[in-house]
XYZ file of C-alpha atoms in Angstrom:
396
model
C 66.198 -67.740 -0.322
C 62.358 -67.552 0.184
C 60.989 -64.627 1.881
C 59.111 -66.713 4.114
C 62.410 -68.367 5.400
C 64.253 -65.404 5.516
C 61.125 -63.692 7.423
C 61.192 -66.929 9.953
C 65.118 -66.668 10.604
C 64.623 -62.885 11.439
C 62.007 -63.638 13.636
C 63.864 -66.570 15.085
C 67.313 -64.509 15.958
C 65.397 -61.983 17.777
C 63.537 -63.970 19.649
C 66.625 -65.816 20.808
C 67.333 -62.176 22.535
C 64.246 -60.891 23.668
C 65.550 -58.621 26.104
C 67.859 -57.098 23.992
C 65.097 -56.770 21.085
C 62.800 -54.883 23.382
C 65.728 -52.551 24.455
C 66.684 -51.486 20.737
C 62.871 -51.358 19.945
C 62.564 -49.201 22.822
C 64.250 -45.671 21.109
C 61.746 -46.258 18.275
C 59.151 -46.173 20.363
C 60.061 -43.124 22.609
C 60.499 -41.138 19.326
C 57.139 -42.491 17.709
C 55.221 -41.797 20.379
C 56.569 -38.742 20.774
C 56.270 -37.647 17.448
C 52.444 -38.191 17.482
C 51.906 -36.715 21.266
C 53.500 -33.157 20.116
C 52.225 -32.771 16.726
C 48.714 -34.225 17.768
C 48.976 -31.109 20.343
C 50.190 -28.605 17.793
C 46.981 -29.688 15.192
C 44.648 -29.628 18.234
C 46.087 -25.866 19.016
C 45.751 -25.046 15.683
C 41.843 -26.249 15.206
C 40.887 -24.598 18.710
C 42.305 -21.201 18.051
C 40.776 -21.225 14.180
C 37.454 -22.560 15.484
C 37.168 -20.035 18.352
C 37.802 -16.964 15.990
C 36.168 -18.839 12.623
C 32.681 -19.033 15.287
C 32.757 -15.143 16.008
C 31.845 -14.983 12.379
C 32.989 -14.085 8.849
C 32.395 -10.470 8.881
C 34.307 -9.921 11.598
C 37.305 -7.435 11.864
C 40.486 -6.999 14.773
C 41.997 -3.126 15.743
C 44.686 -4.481 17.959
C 47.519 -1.743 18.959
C 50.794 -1.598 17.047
C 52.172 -3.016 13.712
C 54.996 -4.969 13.080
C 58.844 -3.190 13.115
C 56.597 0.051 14.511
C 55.432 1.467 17.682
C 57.406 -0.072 20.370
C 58.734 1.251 23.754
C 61.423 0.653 25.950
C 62.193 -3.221 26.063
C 60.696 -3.032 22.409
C 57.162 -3.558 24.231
C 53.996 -2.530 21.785
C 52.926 1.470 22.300
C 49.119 1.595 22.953
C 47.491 4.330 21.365
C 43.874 3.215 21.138
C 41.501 5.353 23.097
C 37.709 4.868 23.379
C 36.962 8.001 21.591
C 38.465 5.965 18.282
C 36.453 3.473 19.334
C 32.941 5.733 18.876
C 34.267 7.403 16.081
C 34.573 4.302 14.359
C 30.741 3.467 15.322
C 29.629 6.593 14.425
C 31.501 7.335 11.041
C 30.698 3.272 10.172
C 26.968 3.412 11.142
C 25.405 1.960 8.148
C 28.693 -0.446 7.565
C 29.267 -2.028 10.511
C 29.059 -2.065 14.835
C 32.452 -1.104 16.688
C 32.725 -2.908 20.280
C 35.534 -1.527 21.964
C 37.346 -3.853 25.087
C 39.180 -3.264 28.325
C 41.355 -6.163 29.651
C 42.213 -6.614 33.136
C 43.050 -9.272 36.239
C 41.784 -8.331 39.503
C 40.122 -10.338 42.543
C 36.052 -11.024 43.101
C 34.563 -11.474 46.529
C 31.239 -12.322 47.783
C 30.443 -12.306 51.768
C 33.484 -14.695 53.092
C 34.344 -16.155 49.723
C 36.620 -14.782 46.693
C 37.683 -15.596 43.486
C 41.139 -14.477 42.461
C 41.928 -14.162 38.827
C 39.225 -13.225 37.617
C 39.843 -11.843 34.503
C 37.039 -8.233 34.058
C 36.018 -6.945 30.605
C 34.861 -3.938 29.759
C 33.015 -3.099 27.298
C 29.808 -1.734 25.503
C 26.545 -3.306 25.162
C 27.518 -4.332 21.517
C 29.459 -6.713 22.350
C 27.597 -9.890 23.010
C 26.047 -9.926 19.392
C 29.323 -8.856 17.752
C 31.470 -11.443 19.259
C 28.469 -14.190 19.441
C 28.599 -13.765 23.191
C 25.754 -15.953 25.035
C 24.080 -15.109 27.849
C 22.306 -18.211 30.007
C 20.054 -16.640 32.447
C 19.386 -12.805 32.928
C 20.609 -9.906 30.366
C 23.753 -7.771 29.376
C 23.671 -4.265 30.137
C 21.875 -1.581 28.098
C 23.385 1.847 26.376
C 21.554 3.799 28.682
C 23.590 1.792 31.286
C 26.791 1.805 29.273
C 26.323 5.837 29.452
C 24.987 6.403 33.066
C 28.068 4.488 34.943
C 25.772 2.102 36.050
C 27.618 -0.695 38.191
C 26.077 -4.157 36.749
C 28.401 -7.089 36.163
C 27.784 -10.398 34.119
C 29.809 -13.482 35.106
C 30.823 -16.341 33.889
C 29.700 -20.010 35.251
C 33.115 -20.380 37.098
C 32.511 -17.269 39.219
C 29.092 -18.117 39.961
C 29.954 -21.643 41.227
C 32.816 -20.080 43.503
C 30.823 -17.312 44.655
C 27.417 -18.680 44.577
C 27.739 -22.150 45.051
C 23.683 -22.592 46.638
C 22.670 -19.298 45.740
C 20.710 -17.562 42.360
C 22.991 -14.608 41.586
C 20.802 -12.877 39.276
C 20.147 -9.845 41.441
C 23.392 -10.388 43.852
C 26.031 -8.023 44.764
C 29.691 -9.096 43.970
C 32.651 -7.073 44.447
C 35.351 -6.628 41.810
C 38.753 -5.038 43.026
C 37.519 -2.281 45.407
C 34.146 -1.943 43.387
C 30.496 -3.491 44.557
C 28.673 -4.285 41.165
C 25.159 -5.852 41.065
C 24.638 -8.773 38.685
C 22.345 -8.988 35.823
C 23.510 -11.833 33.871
C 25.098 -14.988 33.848
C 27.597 -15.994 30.517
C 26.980 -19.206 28.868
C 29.916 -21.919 29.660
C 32.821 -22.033 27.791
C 35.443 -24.262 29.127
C 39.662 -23.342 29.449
C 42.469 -22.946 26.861
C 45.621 -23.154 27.752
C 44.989 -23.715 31.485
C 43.502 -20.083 31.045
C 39.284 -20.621 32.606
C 37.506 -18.236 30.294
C 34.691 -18.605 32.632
C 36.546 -16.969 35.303
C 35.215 -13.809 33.830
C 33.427 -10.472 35.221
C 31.923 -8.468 32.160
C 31.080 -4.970 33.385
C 30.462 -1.388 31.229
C 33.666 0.170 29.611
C 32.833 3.719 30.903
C 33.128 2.376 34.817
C 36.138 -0.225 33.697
C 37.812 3.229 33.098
C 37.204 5.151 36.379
C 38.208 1.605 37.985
C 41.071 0.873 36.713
C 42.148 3.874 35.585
C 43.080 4.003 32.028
C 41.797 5.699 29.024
C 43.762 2.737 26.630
C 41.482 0.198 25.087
C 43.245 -2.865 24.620
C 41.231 -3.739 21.376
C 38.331 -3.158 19.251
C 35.891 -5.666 17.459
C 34.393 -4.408 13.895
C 31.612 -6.551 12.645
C 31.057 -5.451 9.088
C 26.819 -5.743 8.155
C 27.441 -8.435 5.618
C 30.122 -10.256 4.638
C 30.729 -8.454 1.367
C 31.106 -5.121 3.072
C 34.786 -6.714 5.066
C 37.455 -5.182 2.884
C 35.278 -2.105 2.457
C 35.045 -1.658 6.010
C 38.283 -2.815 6.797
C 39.878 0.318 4.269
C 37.607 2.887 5.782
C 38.208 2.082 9.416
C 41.989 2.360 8.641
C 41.296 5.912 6.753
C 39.598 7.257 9.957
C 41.895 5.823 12.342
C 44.816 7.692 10.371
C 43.166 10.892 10.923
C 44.752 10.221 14.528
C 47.717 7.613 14.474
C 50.101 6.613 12.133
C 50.117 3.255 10.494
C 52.701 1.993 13.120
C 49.779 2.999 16.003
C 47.571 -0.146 14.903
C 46.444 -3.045 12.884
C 42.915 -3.679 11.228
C 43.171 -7.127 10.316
C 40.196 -9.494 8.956
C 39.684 -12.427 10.636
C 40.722 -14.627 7.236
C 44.224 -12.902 7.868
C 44.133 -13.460 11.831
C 43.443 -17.318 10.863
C 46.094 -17.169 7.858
C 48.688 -15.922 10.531
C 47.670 -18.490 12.975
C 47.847 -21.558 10.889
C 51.193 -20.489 9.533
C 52.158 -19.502 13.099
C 50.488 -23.188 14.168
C 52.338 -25.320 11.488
C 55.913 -23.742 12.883
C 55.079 -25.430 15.931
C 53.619 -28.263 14.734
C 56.813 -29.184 12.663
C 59.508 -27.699 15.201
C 57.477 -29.910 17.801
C 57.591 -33.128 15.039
C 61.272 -32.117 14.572
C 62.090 -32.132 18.320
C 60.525 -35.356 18.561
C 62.314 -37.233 15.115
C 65.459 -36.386 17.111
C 64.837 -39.573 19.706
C 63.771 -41.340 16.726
C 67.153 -40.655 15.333
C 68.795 -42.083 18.539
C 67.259 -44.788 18.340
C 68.247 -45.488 14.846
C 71.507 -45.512 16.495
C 70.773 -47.862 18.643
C 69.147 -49.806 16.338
C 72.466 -50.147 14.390
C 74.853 -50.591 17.041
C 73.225 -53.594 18.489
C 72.754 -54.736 14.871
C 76.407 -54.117 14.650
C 77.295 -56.242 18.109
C 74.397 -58.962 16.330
C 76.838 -59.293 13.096
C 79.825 -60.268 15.765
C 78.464 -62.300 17.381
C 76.614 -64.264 14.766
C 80.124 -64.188 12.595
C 80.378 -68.272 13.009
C 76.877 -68.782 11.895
C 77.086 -65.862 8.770
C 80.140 -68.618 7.838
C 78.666 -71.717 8.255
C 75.798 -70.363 6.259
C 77.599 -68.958 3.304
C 79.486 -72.059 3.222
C 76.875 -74.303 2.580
C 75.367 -71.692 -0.465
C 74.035 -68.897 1.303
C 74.437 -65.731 -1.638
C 75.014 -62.098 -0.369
C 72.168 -61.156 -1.253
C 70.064 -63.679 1.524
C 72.719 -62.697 4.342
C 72.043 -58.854 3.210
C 68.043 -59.548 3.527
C 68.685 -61.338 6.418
C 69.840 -58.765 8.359
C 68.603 -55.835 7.106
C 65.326 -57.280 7.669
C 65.740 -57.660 11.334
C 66.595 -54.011 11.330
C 63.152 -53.290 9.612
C 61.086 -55.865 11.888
C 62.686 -54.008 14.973
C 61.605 -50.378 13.621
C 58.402 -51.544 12.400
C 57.500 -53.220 16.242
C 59.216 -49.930 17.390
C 57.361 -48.046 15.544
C 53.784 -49.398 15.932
C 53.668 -50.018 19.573
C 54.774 -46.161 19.335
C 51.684 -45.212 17.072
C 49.508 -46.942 20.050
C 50.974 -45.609 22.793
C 50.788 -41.981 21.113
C 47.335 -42.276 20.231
C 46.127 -43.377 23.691
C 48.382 -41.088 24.902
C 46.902 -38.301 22.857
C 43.303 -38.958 23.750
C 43.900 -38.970 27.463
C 45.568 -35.272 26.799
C 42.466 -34.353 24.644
C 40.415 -34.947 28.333
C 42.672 -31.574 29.524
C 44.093 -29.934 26.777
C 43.667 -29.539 22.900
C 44.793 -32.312 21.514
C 44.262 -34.136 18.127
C 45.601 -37.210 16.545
C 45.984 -36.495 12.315
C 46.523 -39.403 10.098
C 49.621 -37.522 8.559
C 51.261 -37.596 11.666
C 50.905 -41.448 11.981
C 51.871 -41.853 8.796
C 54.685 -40.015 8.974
C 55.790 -41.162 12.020
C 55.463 -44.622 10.746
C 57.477 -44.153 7.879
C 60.108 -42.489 9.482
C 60.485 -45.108 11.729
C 60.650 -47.867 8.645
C 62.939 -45.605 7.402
C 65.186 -45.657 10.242
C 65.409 -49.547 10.177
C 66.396 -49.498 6.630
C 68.687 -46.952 6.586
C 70.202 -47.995 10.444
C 70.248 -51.415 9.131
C 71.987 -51.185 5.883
C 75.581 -50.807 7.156
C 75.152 -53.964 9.784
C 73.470 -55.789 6.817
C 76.768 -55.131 3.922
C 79.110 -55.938 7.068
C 77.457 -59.086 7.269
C 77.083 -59.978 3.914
C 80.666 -59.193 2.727
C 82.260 -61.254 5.656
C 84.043 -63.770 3.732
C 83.656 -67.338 4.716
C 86.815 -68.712 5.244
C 87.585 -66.013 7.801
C 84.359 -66.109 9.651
C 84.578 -69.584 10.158
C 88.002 -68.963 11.764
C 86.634 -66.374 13.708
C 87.057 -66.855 17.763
């Protein structure tokens, strides 16, 4: 039979049940769409995080407490063993190699007259920090050593504190009180959006040596390394380790480059990128089901017409195209009003949250869901091809 007849039949018998059509089309497009939402938001994870570190530079190195399979408390909860004295002996003993900036992590409350800010989240740290980390400051300046040293109480904060705080009001020069503490504020941080519903401009930067006495601890919660050049990284990276030892053990920290913090994310990134595509081809799946079932109830009910047809010359072989190319044509609809509806979808997300459509994942998405209709389709397709005449013009 010629294609184009067979391709206007299959058009013709689903028209003739539109309602039905779109209901069978409608698992292909649940699991197409889905399949391009949630790996769209597992790529867009993945090029946020390795942008954000990739822009605080090459030559840049992590301590971060612990190691894997050592150090862990009760609950199997990380030990941390990093003190701010490691922290200067790694700046002094690296001088000519590279600039340690050690940092103190913590969520407390910021007020200002009648208004306040809760959540914000308060750094400490030195007054290396900015140009080790590429931090930008708009308007004003971050603190000095002599600062750093003295305990003086300046702050920095970030645009989303200074619009809650300061909504008609310069705050260069303003108190602002953090926890219990009155700071006065020198500088204002350059905008830099949310991640993960986490505002990173709901931030208070203030000197390590009063983040201490404040909060209380004597922990740092990490250290940044910038080695002088890029050349000097592994260098650096094996003599920071050989001075840290001098204190800890190996199970006490990790010095990791920033080429093995983005190797471990990506891998970490395409786990959930495929468990997230996986979750998603399992709708697809059902509804290849579908797809065959009411291919299955189409054979029945169409038994007459298979007869009358094979009667009058119709070969397997155009009964077996017949039908498995309505399977295909109700996949392939599925599937591209899935791409489009995943894609907008996708975009709109991108307005909120990291999001970004790959042309892998349409592709694959796409072929799965051709896949599906041949594969759904084939056992509706034999049934109807092997029905033998006689009997299916008898059929009631």
């Amino acid at each position: 039979m010629d294609s184009r007849e067979l391709i206007k039949l299959a058009i013709t018998s689903l028209t003739a049940n539109k309602l039905r059509s779109i209901l069978t089309t409608l698992g292909i497009i649940i699991g197409v769409f889905a399949i391009i939402l949630l790996v769209s938001l597992g790529s867009g994870l993945q090029k946020y995080i390795t942008g954000q570190i990739a822009g605080l530079g090459s030559n840049l190195l992590f301590v971060i407490p612990g190691s894997a399979g050592g150090a862990r408390g009760p609950g199997g909860t990380i030990t941390n063993k990093l003190l701010l004295s490691d922290a200067q002996n790694l700046d002094i003993r690296l001088r000519n190699l590279a600039d340690v900036a050690p940092a103190i992590q913590e969520t407390t409350t910021a007020k200002f007259k009648n208004k306040t800010d809760k959540g914000v989240i308060v750094y400490g740290t030195t007054a290396k920090y900015p140009q080790i980390v590429n931090i930008t400051v708009e308007s004003g300046t971050w603190f000095t050593p002599g600062q750093e040293r003295s305990g003086v109480k300046v702050a920095l904060i970030g645009q989303t504190v200074a619009d809650t705080l300061y909504p008609n009001t310069n705050p260069l020069g303003e108190p602002i009180t953090v926890g219990i503490n009155k700071y006065s504020i020198i500088g204002i941080l350059a905008k830099r959006g949310s991640f993960f519903g986490i505002d990173q401009d709901n931030v208070v930067g203030i000197p390590i040596t009063v983040a201490q006495h404040q909060f209380g601890v004597t922990n740092v919660n990490n250290m940044y390394i910038s080695a002088k050049n890029p050349e000097l990284v592994s260098f650096v990276q094996a003599q920071a380790t050989k001075i840290l030892l001098r204190r800890l053990t190996a199970d006490d920290f990790t010095v990791q480059s920033q080429s093995s913090a983005l190797s471990t994310i990506t891998n970490i990134t395409n786990v959930l990128s495929i468990a997230l595509g996986g979750i998603a081809a399992i709708s697809l799946l059902v509804g290849g089901i579908g797809v065959a079932n009411i291919m299955l109830v189409s054979v029945t009910e169409r038994t007459k017409e298979i007869g009358l047809r094979k009667a009058l010359g119709a070969k397997r072989s155009d009964i077996l195209q017949q039908f498995l190319l309505e399977a295909i044509m109700l996949s392939v609809l599925g599937g591209a009003i899935g791409i489009l509806l995943g894609v907008a979808a996708s975009l709109i997300v991108s307005k909120f949250f990291v999001s970004e459509v790959t042309p892998w994942s349409i592709f694959l998405a796409f072929s799965f869901s051709v896949a599906v209709g041949i594969i759904f389709g084939m056992a509706p397709a034999i049934k109807a091809s092997i029905l033998s005449p006689i009997e299916a013009l008898r059929y009631e």
